[in-house]
Amino acid sequence: MRYNGIFDLSFLLLIILLLIVGIIIITLKSSLHIIISSKIRNEDISIKINIKYLFNLINIDKQLYPPSNKGKSSSSNKKKGNKKGKGKLLNKDYLTLYRLFKKIKIHEVYSKIEFGSEIINFTTFIYVLINAIYGNIANIVDADKIHLGVTPNFTKNYLKADMKVHAKPTIRDLVTVARAGYKIYKNNKGNKEDGTNESNRFNKKSYGNNS
């Protein structure tokens, strides 16, 4: 009876361990569904993000713009604004981040723009510009689905746009990008501190009259 009890306990612990390992593997291998969508109707602009994970057990839907917390004072916004621009990214940093984001799987890129202007030259210029941007997106982004459309109107002034980016990164991808971003932040911070203290590297001790 004693041996049977030990065997049953060991078997139960083994099953629990396998379940934990399986849950960890599924969690790390499963892809998140991150959907960023925007809708523009002339001056009305809204941007939303939807995050789904683990067969929609986690479903987060949040509006990014316009912000819901409009009650914050302008002084707090000024303080936030003062913190910006303290660090600069180098070209190699942009290249590193680009390579990392390139590895994230993009499922769908959707953009449908309708705009109009009574100024024919301006409408034509914007139409060519949007198509040029679309061409770069199609060449850079490797997505399962890409829909890029633009329709100009030469008789009335208006703007209507619906855009969506659907990415499917894994937890491992996000951790890799976060680690790289933190490393770049630390390097830039260290470079800034070295630059501010560069004047202290010179020996200011006097050795008498050198004339």
PDB file of N, CA and C in Angstrom, residues 101-161:
ATOM      1  N   PHE A 101      11.245  44.344 -35.905  1.00  0.00           N
ATOM      2  CA  PHE A 101       9.837  44.447 -36.272  1.00  0.00           C
ATOM      3  C   PHE A 101       9.543  43.706 -37.573  1.00  0.00           C
ATOM      4  N   LYS A 102      10.574  43.566 -38.416  1.00  0.00           N
ATOM      5  CA  LYS A 102      10.396  42.836 -39.669  1.00  0.00           C
ATOM      6  C   LYS A 102      10.071  41.371 -39.406  1.00  0.00           C
ATOM      7  N   LYS A 103      10.554  40.842 -38.266  1.00  0.00           N
ATOM      8  CA  LYS A 103      10.316  39.444 -37.937  1.00  0.00           C
ATOM      9  C   LYS A 103       8.904  39.203 -37.411  1.00  0.00           C
ATOM     10  N   ILE A 104       8.225  40.262 -36.984  1.00  0.00           N
ATOM     11  CA  ILE A 104       6.862  40.110 -36.472  1.00  0.00           C
ATOM     12  C   ILE A 104       5.912  39.854 -37.645  1.00  0.00           C
ATOM     13  N   LYS A 105       5.115  38.857 -37.501  1.00  0.00           N
ATOM     14  CA  LYS A 105       4.218  38.461 -38.590  1.00  0.00           C
ATOM     15  C   LYS A 105       3.075  39.474 -38.721  1.00  0.00           C
ATOM     16  N   ILE A 106       2.909  40.005 -39.921  1.00  0.00           N
ATOM     17  CA  ILE A 106       1.804  40.906 -40.231  1.00  0.00           C
ATOM     18  C   ILE A 106       0.763  40.121 -41.014  1.00  0.00           C
ATOM     19  N   HIS A 107      -0.417  40.034 -40.457  1.00  0.00           N
ATOM     20  CA  HIS A 107      -1.474  39.260 -41.109  1.00  0.00           C
ATOM     21  C   HIS A 107      -2.203  40.085 -42.174  1.00  0.00           C
ATOM     22  N   GLU A 108      -2.500  41.342 -41.845  1.00  0.00           N
ATOM     23  CA  GLU A 108      -3.298  42.128 -42.792  1.00  0.00           C
ATOM     24  C   GLU A 108      -2.954  43.609 -42.680  1.00  0.00           C
ATOM     25  N   VAL A 109      -2.884  44.241 -43.829  1.00  0.00           N
ATOM     26  CA  VAL A 109      -2.765  45.703 -43.922  1.00  0.00           C
ATOM     27  C   VAL A 109      -3.894  46.185 -44.818  1.00  0.00           C
ATOM     28  N   TYR A 110      -4.735  47.032 -44.272  1.00  0.00           N
ATOM     29  CA  TYR A 110      -5.909  47.508 -45.020  1.00  0.00           C
ATOM     30  C   TYR A 110      -5.935  49.031 -44.973  1.00  0.00           C
ATOM     31  N   SER A 111      -6.148  49.622 -46.126  1.00  0.00           N
ATOM     32  CA  SER A 111      -6.269  51.075 -46.206  1.00  0.00           C
ATOM     33  C   SER A 111      -7.184  51.444 -47.377  1.00  0.00           C
ATOM     34  N   LYS A 112      -8.196  52.200 -47.062  1.00  0.00           N
ATOM     35  CA  LYS A 112      -9.114  52.693 -48.083  1.00  0.00           C
ATOM     36  C   LYS A 112      -9.331  54.183 -47.832  1.00  0.00           C
ATOM     37  N   ILE A 113      -8.862  54.988 -48.777  1.00  0.00           N
ATOM     38  CA  ILE A 113      -8.913  56.447 -48.630  1.00  0.00           C
ATOM     39  C   ILE A 113      -9.736  57.032 -49.754  1.00  0.00           C
ATOM     40  N   GLU A 114     -10.655  57.872 -49.389  1.00  0.00           N
ATOM     41  CA  GLU A 114     -11.419  58.669 -50.358  1.00  0.00           C
ATOM     42  C   GLU A 114     -11.267  60.140 -49.959  1.00  0.00           C
ATOM     43  N   PHE A 115     -10.858  60.942 -50.909  1.00  0.00           N
ATOM     44  CA  PHE A 115     -10.667  62.369 -50.611  1.00  0.00           C
ATOM     45  C   PHE A 115     -11.036  63.188 -51.831  1.00  0.00           C
ATOM     46  N   GLY A 116     -11.297  64.450 -51.574  1.00  0.00           N
ATOM     47  CA  GLY A 116     -11.659  65.326 -52.670  1.00  0.00           C
ATOM     48  C   GLY A 116     -11.227  66.756 -52.427  1.00  0.00           C
ATOM     49  N   SER A 117     -11.003  67.474 -53.504  1.00  0.00           N
ATOM     50  CA  SER A 117     -10.663  68.895 -53.452  1.00  0.00           C
ATOM     51  C   SER A 117     -11.023  69.526 -54.786  1.00  0.00           C
ATOM     52  N   GLU A 118     -11.495  70.754 -54.710  1.00  0.00           N
ATOM     53  CA  GLU A 118     -11.854  71.455 -55.939  1.00  0.00           C
ATOM     54  C   GLU A 118     -10.632  71.993 -56.674  1.00  0.00           C
ATOM     55  N   ILE A 119      -9.470  71.934 -56.007  1.00  0.00           N
ATOM     56  CA  ILE A 119      -8.216  72.346 -56.644  1.00  0.00           C
ATOM     57  C   ILE A 119      -7.622  71.117 -57.335  1.00  0.00           C
ATOM     58  N   ILE A 120      -7.679  71.098 -58.630  1.00  0.00           N
ATOM     59  CA  ILE A 120      -7.324  69.900 -59.388  1.00  0.00           C
ATOM     60  C   ILE A 120      -5.851  69.533 -59.200  1.00  0.00           C
ATOM     61  N   ASN A 121      -4.959  70.525 -59.257  1.00  0.00           N
ATOM     62  CA  ASN A 121      -3.524  70.237 -59.119  1.00  0.00           C
ATOM     63  C   ASN A 121      -3.210  69.643 -57.747  1.00  0.00           C
ATOM     64  N   PHE A 122      -3.836  70.191 -56.712  1.00  0.00           N
ATOM     65  CA  PHE A 122      -3.606  69.686 -55.358  1.00  0.00           C
ATOM     66  C   PHE A 122      -4.125  68.256 -55.219  1.00  0.00           C
ATOM     67  N   THR A 123      -5.302  67.999 -55.742  1.00  0.00           N
ATOM     68  CA  THR A 123      -5.874  66.647 -55.671  1.00  0.00           C
ATOM     69  C   THR A 123      -4.996  65.643 -56.400  1.00  0.00           C
ATOM     70  N   THR A 124      -4.494  66.024 -57.569  1.00  0.00           N
ATOM     71  CA  THR A 124      -3.620  65.130 -58.333  1.00  0.00           C
ATOM     72  C   THR A 124      -2.329  64.846 -57.578  1.00  0.00           C
ATOM     73  N   PHE A 125      -1.764  65.889 -56.968  1.00  0.00           N
ATOM     74  CA  PHE A 125      -0.523  65.712 -56.211  1.00  0.00           C
ATOM     75  C   PHE A 125      -0.730  64.755 -55.037  1.00  0.00           C
ATOM     76  N   ILE A 126      -1.802  64.944 -54.275  1.00  0.00           N
ATOM     77  CA  ILE A 126      -2.086  64.069 -53.128  1.00  0.00           C
ATOM     78  C   ILE A 126      -2.337  62.640 -53.597  1.00  0.00           C
ATOM     79  N   TYR A 127      -3.001  62.493 -54.696  1.00  0.00           N
ATOM     80  CA  TYR A 127      -3.279  61.156 -55.248  1.00  0.00           C
ATOM     81  C   TYR A 127      -1.975  60.429 -55.597  1.00  0.00           C
ATOM     82  N   VAL A 128      -1.053  61.141 -56.260  1.00  0.00           N
ATOM     83  CA  VAL A 128       0.240  60.543 -56.620  1.00  0.00           C
ATOM     84  C   VAL A 128       1.045  60.232 -55.365  1.00  0.00           C
ATOM     85  N   LEU A 129       0.994  61.131 -54.378  1.00  0.00           N
ATOM     86  CA  LEU A 129       1.748  60.929 -53.143  1.00  0.00           C
ATOM     87  C   LEU A 129       1.255  59.690 -52.390  1.00  0.00           C
ATOM     88  N   ILE A 130      -0.059  59.533 -52.286  1.00  0.00           N
ATOM     89  CA  ILE A 130      -0.616  58.374 -51.585  1.00  0.00           C
ATOM     90  C   ILE A 130      -0.235  57.085 -52.290  1.00  0.00           C
ATOM     91  N   ASN A 131      -0.287  57.091 -53.613  1.00  0.00           N
ATOM     92  CA  ASN A 131       0.104  55.889 -54.362  1.00  0.00           C
ATOM     93  C   ASN A 131       1.585  55.570 -54.180  1.00  0.00           C
ATOM     94  N   ALA A 132       2.423  56.601 -54.066  1.00  0.00           N
ATOM     95  CA  ALA A 132       3.849  56.371 -53.815  1.00  0.00           C
ATOM     96  C   ALA A 132       4.054  55.737 -52.437  1.00  0.00           C
ATOM     97  N   ILE A 133       3.312  56.227 -51.450  1.00  0.00           N
ATOM     98  CA  ILE A 133       3.394  55.644 -50.107  1.00  0.00           C
ATOM     99  C   ILE A 133       2.895  54.206 -50.124  1.00  0.00           C
ATOM    100  N   TYR A 134       1.806  53.971 -50.838  1.00  0.00           N
ATOM    101  CA  TYR A 134       1.281  52.605 -50.967  1.00  0.00           C
ATOM    102  C   TYR A 134       2.321  51.670 -51.584  1.00  0.00           C
ATOM    103  N   GLY A 135       3.031  52.163 -52.594  1.00  0.00           N
ATOM    104  CA  GLY A 135       4.048  51.335 -53.240  1.00  0.00           C
ATOM    105  C   GLY A 135       5.161  50.945 -52.279  1.00  0.00           C
ATOM    106  N   ASN A 136       5.607  51.888 -51.442  1.00  0.00           N
ATOM    107  CA  ASN A 136       6.640  51.581 -50.457  1.00  0.00           C
ATOM    108  C   ASN A 136       6.137  50.589 -49.418  1.00  0.00           C
ATOM    109  N   ILE A 137       4.882  50.754 -48.984  1.00  0.00           N
ATOM    110  CA  ILE A 137       4.308  49.821 -48.012  1.00  0.00           C
ATOM    111  C   ILE A 137       4.251  48.415 -48.588  1.00  0.00           C
ATOM    112  N   ALA A 138       3.813  48.305 -49.824  1.00  0.00           N
ATOM    113  CA  ALA A 138       3.712  46.985 -50.463  1.00  0.00           C
ATOM    114  C   ALA A 138       5.079  46.323 -50.614  1.00  0.00           C
ATOM    115  N   ASN A 139       6.137  47.129 -50.812  1.00  0.00           N
ATOM    116  CA  ASN A 139       7.474  46.564 -50.971  1.00  0.00           C
ATOM    117  C   ASN A 139       8.122  46.202 -49.637  1.00  0.00           C
ATOM    118  N   ILE A 140       7.793  46.951 -48.589  1.00  0.00           N
ATOM    119  CA  ILE A 140       8.448  46.752 -47.302  1.00  0.00           C
ATOM    120  C   ILE A 140       7.722  45.711 -46.463  1.00  0.00           C
ATOM    121  N   VAL A 141       6.400  45.801 -46.412  1.00  0.00           N
ATOM    122  CA  VAL A 141       5.615  44.952 -45.523  1.00  0.00           C
ATOM    123  C   VAL A 141       5.318  43.615 -46.195  1.00  0.00           C
ATOM    124  N   ASP A 142       5.611  42.546 -45.494  1.00  0.00           N
ATOM    125  CA  ASP A 142       5.317  41.198 -45.979  1.00  0.00           C
ATOM    126  C   ASP A 142       4.097  40.682 -45.214  1.00  0.00           C
ATOM    127  N   ALA A 143       2.917  40.929 -45.756  1.00  0.00           N
ATOM    128  CA  ALA A 143       1.671  40.586 -45.073  1.00  0.00           C
ATOM    129  C   ALA A 143       0.918  39.517 -45.847  1.00  0.00           C
ATOM    130  N   ASP A 144       0.110  38.763 -45.114  1.00  0.00           N
ATOM    131  CA  ASP A 144      -0.731  37.757 -45.775  1.00  0.00           C
ATOM    132  C   ASP A 144      -1.790  38.416 -46.660  1.00  0.00           C
ATOM    133  N   LYS A 145      -2.338  39.528 -46.188  1.00  0.00           N
ATOM    134  CA  LYS A 145      -3.353  40.254 -46.951  1.00  0.00           C
ATOM    135  C   LYS A 145      -2.984  41.734 -46.997  1.00  0.00           C
ATOM    136  N   ILE A 146      -3.039  42.296 -48.186  1.00  0.00           N
ATOM    137  CA  ILE A 146      -2.788  43.732 -48.358  1.00  0.00           C
ATOM    138  C   ILE A 146      -3.867  44.303 -49.268  1.00  0.00           C
ATOM    139  N   HIS A 147      -4.567  45.294 -48.754  1.00  0.00           N
ATOM    140  CA  HIS A 147      -5.559  46.005 -49.568  1.00  0.00           C
ATOM    141  C   HIS A 147      -5.289  47.493 -49.415  1.00  0.00           C
ATOM    142  N   LEU A 148      -4.871  48.130 -50.511  1.00  0.00           N
ATOM    143  CA  LEU A 148      -4.546  49.550 -50.510  1.00  0.00           C
ATOM    144  C   LEU A 148      -5.326  50.222 -51.626  1.00  0.00           C
ATOM    145  N   GLY A 149      -6.242  51.066 -51.240  1.00  0.00           N
ATOM    146  CA  GLY A 149      -7.074  51.728 -52.240  1.00  0.00           C
ATOM    147  C   GLY A 149      -7.190  53.220 -51.977  1.00  0.00           C
ATOM    148  N   VAL A 150      -7.274  53.990 -53.044  1.00  0.00           N
ATOM    149  CA  VAL A 150      -7.447  55.436 -52.935  1.00  0.00           C
ATOM    150  C   VAL A 150      -8.339  55.901 -54.080  1.00  0.00           C
ATOM    151  N   THR A 151      -9.299  56.762 -53.754  1.00  0.00           N
ATOM    152  CA  THR A 151     -10.241  57.282 -54.745  1.00  0.00           C
ATOM    153  C   THR A 151     -10.290  58.803 -54.637  1.00  0.00           C
ATOM    154  N   PRO A 152      -9.826  59.524 -55.675  1.00  0.00           N
ATOM    155  CA  PRO A 152      -9.883  60.985 -55.630  1.00  0.00           C
ATOM    156  C   PRO A 152     -11.218  61.511 -56.159  1.00  0.00           C
ATOM    157  N   ASN A 153     -11.537  62.717 -55.732  1.00  0.00           N
ATOM    158  CA  ASN A 153     -12.748  63.386 -56.199  1.00  0.00           C
ATOM    159  C   ASN A 153     -12.390  64.845 -56.492  1.00  0.00           C
ATOM    160  N   PHE A 154     -12.735  65.316 -57.661  1.00  0.00           N
ATOM    161  CA  PHE A 154     -12.342  66.650 -58.085  1.00  0.00           C
ATOM    162  C   PHE A 154     -13.480  67.665 -57.988  1.00  0.00           C
ATOM    163  N   THR A 155     -14.587  67.282 -57.390  1.00  0.00           N
ATOM    164  CA  THR A 155     -15.755  68.179 -57.372  1.00  0.00           C
ATOM    165  C   THR A 155     -16.136  68.677 -55.986  1.00  0.00           C
ATOM    166  N   LYS A 156     -15.655  68.015 -54.906  1.00  0.00           N
ATOM    167  CA  LYS A 156     -16.013  68.462 -53.559  1.00  0.00           C
ATOM    168  C   LYS A 156     -14.870  68.201 -52.596  1.00  0.00           C
ATOM    169  N   ASN A 157     -14.903  68.928 -51.482  1.00  0.00           N
ATOM    170  CA  ASN A 157     -13.848  68.838 -50.482  1.00  0.00           C
ATOM    171  C   ASN A 157     -14.281  67.908 -49.339  1.00  0.00           C
ATOM    172  N   TYR A 158     -13.550  66.830 -49.161  1.00  0.00           N
ATOM    173  CA  TYR A 158     -13.851  65.926 -48.053  1.00  0.00           C
ATOM    174  C   TYR A 158     -12.710  64.933 -47.902  1.00  0.00           C
ATOM    175  N   LEU A 159     -12.703  64.226 -46.768  1.00  0.00           N
ATOM    176  CA  LEU A 159     -11.715  63.189 -46.505  1.00  0.00           C
ATOM    177  C   LEU A 159     -12.378  62.055 -45.739  1.00  0.00           C
ATOM    178  N   LYS A 160     -12.197  60.861 -46.249  1.00  0.00           N
ATOM    179  CA  LYS A 160     -12.752  59.664 -45.625  1.00  0.00           C
ATOM    180  C   LYS A 160     -11.716  58.554 -45.738  1.00  0.00           C
ATOM    181  N   ALA A 161     -11.353  57.971 -44.596  1.00  0.00           N
ATOM    182  CA  ALA A 161     -10.312  56.940 -44.610  1.00  0.00           C
ATOM    183  C   ALA A 161     -10.601  55.890 -43.553  1.00  0.00           C
TER     184      ALA A 161
END
